[in-house]
Amino acid sequence: LDLSCTGISDSIPTWFWNLTSHSDYLNISHNQIQGELPSNLSIESYIVMIYLGSNQFKGSLPRISAYITELDLSNNSLSGGISRLLCDPMNVPNRLKILHLGENQLSGEIPDCWMNWQSLEVVRLGNNNLRGKVPTSIGYLHLLQSLHLRNNSLSGEIPVSLGKCKELLTLDLGLNDFVGQIPAWLGTNLPNLKVVGLRSNRISGQIPPEFCHLASLQIVDLANNNLSGSIPKCLNNLTAIVTMKPPSSDSDYRLFYSFYGGVFFEEALVVIKGREFQYDTTLTLLTSLDIS
């Protein structure tokens, strides 16, 4: 069922969720749909993609069934914490690969329950009111390729456990309150990184020489921090910034992450000449280095 971008401005009737309880694909995104989500999103098809983003849903996050593989609740007015969704799964193991909760009004700390979601490859929690430290259980996400925590109030040091997410391509921690130094393990443990965004934190110290091991980096944003010392001469090892090629194989930077026919584009926010731009479909063509 696809009713996206149709200009619907209504609330969801209760029977609608019963109607879709065996759907494989539900997309009602980019409308003006109001109301609250059901307390349980219980859908029992083998592969389930649910796109409810860019509406006017409010209230708390639901619990979700283990059959859901892609969930987009972004750009709504959902509030409260995310513990109920993450720490109280309806059943395990879960198949969720994509979780997009960005651009809401979610608050509280990120709970330490990621061990329940080890199939995740994309996590977007940016542009909310989340606070506290990134929990250590994030290291259980061994398949994680894209992590967006931008524009929250997260604090503490960048957790060492992130170094276990060796498949990471995109790491955006910008516009938070992270402290400490750029960890050396960023360059040794995460060799596939294409995008690193640490803009507008309180990160200090020097750029470690291990950072120069990230030869695949296309976008580097370290601006508005407290970095000191000299610019490492080894930055010339970041060869992808000057030798960009169109994607030609599965090993190249992926434009999208939807696995079963939907469309879920990777994106990056890049500041150019003082203005912020969002790139998605043209992301593979972009290179940027900002240490201003």
Coordinates of C-alpha atoms in Angstrom, one line a residue:
L1 CA 0.0 0.0 0.0
D2 CA 1.6 3.3 -1.2
L3 CA -0.3 6.5 -0.4
S4 CA 2.8 8.7 -0.1
C5 CA 2.8 12.3 -1.4
T6 CA -1.0 12.4 -1.9
G7 CA -1.9 15.4 0.2
I8 CA -3.9 13.4 2.7
S9 CA -4.7 15.5 5.8
D10 CA -6.6 13.3 8.2
S11 CA -6.1 11.1 11.2
I12 CA -5.6 7.4 11.0
P13 CA -8.7 5.3 11.9
T14 CA -8.2 2.4 14.2
W15 CA -9.2 -0.2 11.7
F16 CA -6.4 1.0 9.3
W17 CA -3.8 -0.8 11.4
N18 CA -5.7 -4.0 11.4
L19 CA -6.0 -3.7 7.6
T20 CA -2.3 -3.5 7.2
S21 CA -1.4 -6.2 9.8
H22 CA -0.2 -8.5 7.0
S23 CA 1.3 -5.9 4.6
D24 CA 4.7 -6.2 3.2
Y25 CA 5.0 -2.6 2.3
L26 CA 3.3 0.4 3.8
N27 CA 4.2 4.0 2.7
I28 CA 2.0 6.9 3.8
S29 CA 4.9 9.3 4.1
H30 CA 4.9 13.0 3.0
N31 CA 1.3 13.8 3.8
Q32 CA -0.3 15.8 6.7
I33 CA -1.6 12.8 8.6
Q34 CA -2.3 13.5 12.3
G35 CA -2.9 11.5 15.4
E36 CA -1.0 9.0 17.4
L37 CA 0.6 5.7 16.4
P38 CA -0.7 2.4 17.9
S39 CA 1.1 1.2 21.0
N40 CA 2.2 -1.9 19.1
L41 CA 3.1 -2.0 15.4
S42 CA 2.3 -5.8 15.0
I43 CA 2.7 -6.8 11.4
E44 CA 3.4 -10.4 10.6
S45 CA 4.6 -10.6 7.0
Y46 CA 8.1 -12.0 6.5
I47 CA 9.6 -8.8 5.1
V48 CA 8.0 -5.5 6.2
M49 CA 8.8 -1.9 5.3
I50 CA 7.0 0.9 7.0
Y51 CA 7.4 4.5 5.9
L52 CA 5.4 7.0 8.0
G53 CA 7.8 9.9 7.8
S54 CA 7.0 13.6 7.1
N55 CA 3.6 13.7 8.6
Q56 CA 2.2 15.2 11.8
F57 CA 2.1 12.1 14.1
K58 CA 2.6 12.9 17.8
G59 CA 2.8 10.9 21.0
S60 CA 5.1 8.1 22.0
L61 CA 7.1 5.6 19.9
P62 CA 5.4 2.2 19.4
R63 CA 6.8 -1.2 20.1
I64 CA 7.5 -3.0 16.9
S65 CA 7.3 -6.6 15.7
A66 CA 10.4 -8.6 14.8
Y67 CA 9.2 -8.8 11.2
I68 CA 9.8 -5.2 10.4
T69 CA 12.9 -4.7 8.4
E70 CA 12.7 -0.9 7.6
L71 CA 11.0 1.7 9.8
D72 CA 10.9 5.4 9.0
L73 CA 9.1 7.6 11.5
S74 CA 11.2 10.7 10.8
N75 CA 10.0 14.3 10.5
N76 CA 7.0 14.1 12.8
S77 CA 6.2 15.4 16.2
L78 CA 6.9 12.2 18.2
S79 CA 8.0 12.8 21.7
G80 CA 9.2 11.0 24.9
G81 CA 12.1 8.5 25.1
I82 CA 13.1 5.7 22.8
S83 CA 13.5 3.1 25.5
R84 CA 10.2 1.5 24.9
L85 CA 11.0 0.8 21.3
L86 CA 14.5 -0.4 21.8
C87 CA 14.4 -2.1 25.2
D88 CA 11.0 -3.7 25.1
P89 CA 10.9 -5.6 21.8
M90 CA 7.8 -7.6 21.0
N91 CA 9.9 -10.6 20.2
V92 CA 13.5 -11.5 19.3
P93 CA 15.5 -11.9 17.2
N94 CA 14.7 -8.8 15.2
R95 CA 15.1 -8.3 11.5
L96 CA 15.2 -4.5 11.6
K97 CA 17.9 -3.1 9.2
I98 CA 16.9 0.6 8.9
L99 CA 15.7 2.7 11.8
H100 CA 15.0 6.4 11.1
L101 CA 13.7 8.5 14.0
G102 CA 15.3 11.8 13.0
E103 CA 13.6 15.2 13.0
N104 CA 11.2 14.6 15.9
Q105 CA 11.0 15.8 19.5
L106 CA 12.4 12.7 21.2
S107 CA 14.2 13.3 24.5
G108 CA 16.0 11.5 27.3
E109 CA 19.1 9.3 27.0
I110 CA 19.9 6.7 24.3
P111 CA 19.2 3.5 26.1
D112 CA 21.8 0.7 26.5
C113 CA 19.7 -1.9 24.6
W114 CA 21.3 -2.1 21.2
M115 CA 22.1 -5.8 21.7
N116 CA 18.5 -6.5 20.7
W117 CA 19.0 -5.1 17.2
Q118 CA 22.1 -6.6 15.7
S119 CA 20.7 -6.6 12.2
L120 CA 20.7 -2.8 12.0
E121 CA 22.7 -1.3 9.2
V122 CA 21.2 2.3 9.3
V123 CA 20.5 4.3 12.5
R124 CA 19.3 7.9 12.2
L125 CA 18.5 9.7 15.5
G126 CA 19.5 13.2 14.4
N127 CA 17.7 16.5 15.1
N128 CA 16.0 15.4 18.4
N129 CA 16.6 16.4 22.0
L130 CA 18.6 13.3 23.1
R131 CA 21.2 13.8 25.8
G132 CA 23.8 11.9 27.8
K133 CA 26.4 9.5 26.5
V134 CA 26.3 7.1 23.6
P135 CA 25.9 3.7 25.3
T136 CA 28.5 1.0 25.0
S137 CA 26.0 -1.6 23.5
I138 CA 26.2 0.4 20.2
G139 CA 29.2 -1.9 19.7
Y140 CA 26.9 -4.8 19.1
L141 CA 25.9 -3.4 15.7
H142 CA 28.5 -5.2 13.7
L143 CA 26.6 -4.6 10.5
L144 CA 26.1 -0.9 11.0
Q145 CA 27.0 1.2 8.0
S146 CA 25.4 4.5 8.7
L147 CA 25.0 6.3 12.0
H148 CA 23.5 9.8 12.3
L149 CA 23.3 11.4 15.8
R150 CA 23.7 15.0 14.6
N151 CA 22.1 18.0 16.4
N152 CA 21.2 16.6 19.8
S153 CA 22.7 17.3 23.2
L154 CA 24.9 14.2 23.5
S155 CA 28.0 14.4 25.7
G156 CA 31.0 12.5 26.9
E157 CA 33.8 11.1 24.7
I158 CA 33.2 9.2 21.5
P159 CA 32.7 5.7 22.8
V160 CA 35.4 3.1 22.2
S161 CA 32.7 0.5 21.4
L162 CA 32.0 2.3 18.1
G163 CA 35.3 0.9 17.0
K164 CA 33.6 -2.5 16.8
C165 CA 31.2 -1.3 14.0
K166 CA 33.8 -2.1 11.4
E167 CA 31.4 -1.7 8.5
L168 CA 30.7 2.0 9.1
L169 CA 30.6 4.2 6.0
T170 CA 29.0 7.3 7.5
L171 CA 29.5 8.7 11.0
D172 CA 27.8 12.0 11.8
L173 CA 28.1 13.2 15.4
G174 CA 28.1 16.9 14.7
L175 CA 26.3 19.6 16.7
N176 CA 26.5 17.9 20.0
D177 CA 28.6 18.3 23.1
F178 CA 31.2 15.6 22.7
V179 CA 34.6 16.1 24.4
G180 CA 38.0 14.5 24.4
Q181 CA 40.2 13.9 21.4
I182 CA 39.6 12.4 18.0
P183 CA 40.2 8.7 18.8
A184 CA 43.1 7.0 17.1
W185 CA 41.0 3.9 16.6
L186 CA 38.8 5.9 14.2
G187 CA 41.6 5.5 11.6
T188 CA 42.6 1.9 12.5
N189 CA 39.3 0.2 13.3
L190 CA 36.9 1.8 10.7
P191 CA 38.8 1.6 7.4
N192 CA 35.7 1.9 5.2
L193 CA 34.6 5.4 6.4
K194 CA 33.5 7.7 3.7
V195 CA 31.9 10.5 5.8
V196 CA 33.1 11.8 9.2
G197 CA 31.1 14.7 10.7
L198 CA 32.3 16.0 14.1
R199 CA 31.4 19.7 13.5
S200 CA 30.5 21.9 16.5
N201 CA 31.5 19.8 19.5
R202 CA 34.1 20.4 22.1
I203 CA 36.7 18.0 20.7
S204 CA 40.2 19.0 21.6
G205 CA 43.8 18.0 21.0
Q206 CA 45.6 17.2 17.7
I207 CA 44.4 15.4 14.7
P208 CA 45.9 11.9 15.3
P209 CA 48.2 10.5 12.5
E210 CA 46.0 7.4 12.4
F211 CA 43.2 9.6 10.9
C212 CA 45.3 9.6 7.8
H213 CA 44.7 5.9 7.3
L214 CA 41.1 6.6 6.2
A215 CA 42.0 6.7 2.5
S216 CA 38.4 6.3 1.5
L217 CA 37.1 9.5 3.1
Q218 CA 35.2 11.8 0.8
I219 CA 33.7 14.2 3.4
V220 CA 35.5 15.4 6.5
D221 CA 34.0 18.0 8.8
L222 CA 36.0 18.8 11.9
A223 CA 35.0 22.5 12.0
N224 CA 34.1 24.5 15.2
N225 CA 35.9 22.4 17.7
N226 CA 39.0 23.1 19.9
L227 CA 41.6 21.3 17.9
S228 CA 45.2 22.4 18.1
G229 CA 48.6 21.6 16.8
S230 CA 49.6 21.4 13.2
I231 CA 47.7 20.1 10.2
P232 CA 49.1 16.6 9.7
K233 CA 51.2 16.3 6.5
C234 CA 49.8 12.8 6.0
L235 CA 46.4 14.2 5.1
N236 CA 47.6 13.7 1.5
N237 CA 46.8 10.0 2.2
L238 CA 43.1 10.9 1.9
T239 CA 43.2 10.1 -1.7
A240 CA 39.5 9.7 -2.3
I241 CA 39.0 13.4 -1.9
V242 CA 41.0 14.1 -5.0
T243 CA 40.4 10.9 -7.0
M244 CA 36.7 10.5 -7.0
K245 CA 35.2 7.8 -9.1
P246 CA 31.5 7.0 -9.9
P247 CA 30.3 4.0 -7.9
S248 CA 31.0 0.8 -9.9
S249 CA 30.7 -2.1 -7.5
D250 CA 29.1 -3.1 -4.2
S251 CA 32.2 -2.0 -2.4
D252 CA 31.7 1.6 -3.5
Y253 CA 29.8 4.1 -1.5
R254 CA 26.1 3.2 -1.6
L255 CA 23.5 5.8 -2.5
F256 CA 20.7 4.0 -0.8
Y257 CA 20.1 1.3 1.8
S258 CA 16.6 0.0 1.1
F259 CA 17.0 -3.7 0.5
Y260 CA 13.6 -4.9 -0.8
G261 CA 12.6 -2.3 -3.4
G262 CA 12.0 0.8 -1.3
V263 CA 14.1 3.9 -1.6
F264 CA 16.1 5.1 1.4
F265 CA 18.9 7.5 0.4
E266 CA 22.1 8.1 2.3
E267 CA 22.6 11.7 3.0
A268 CA 25.2 14.2 4.3
L269 CA 24.9 17.8 5.5
V270 CA 27.9 19.8 4.3
V271 CA 28.6 23.5 5.1
I272 CA 30.0 25.4 2.0
K273 CA 30.8 29.1 2.4
G274 CA 28.8 29.4 5.5
R275 CA 25.6 27.7 4.2
E276 CA 24.5 24.2 5.0
F277 CA 23.4 21.9 2.1
Q278 CA 22.0 18.4 2.2
Y279 CA 23.2 15.9 -0.4
D280 CA 21.8 12.5 -1.1
T281 CA 21.4 11.4 -4.7
T282 CA 24.6 13.3 -5.7
L283 CA 26.5 12.3 -2.7
T284 CA 29.1 10.1 -4.5
L285 CA 30.1 13.2 -6.5
L286 CA 30.9 15.3 -3.5
T287 CA 34.2 15.8 -1.7
S288 CA 34.8 18.2 1.2
L289 CA 37.4 18.9 3.9
D290 CA 36.5 21.5 6.5
I291 CA 38.8 22.1 9.5
S292 CA 37.8 25.8 9.9

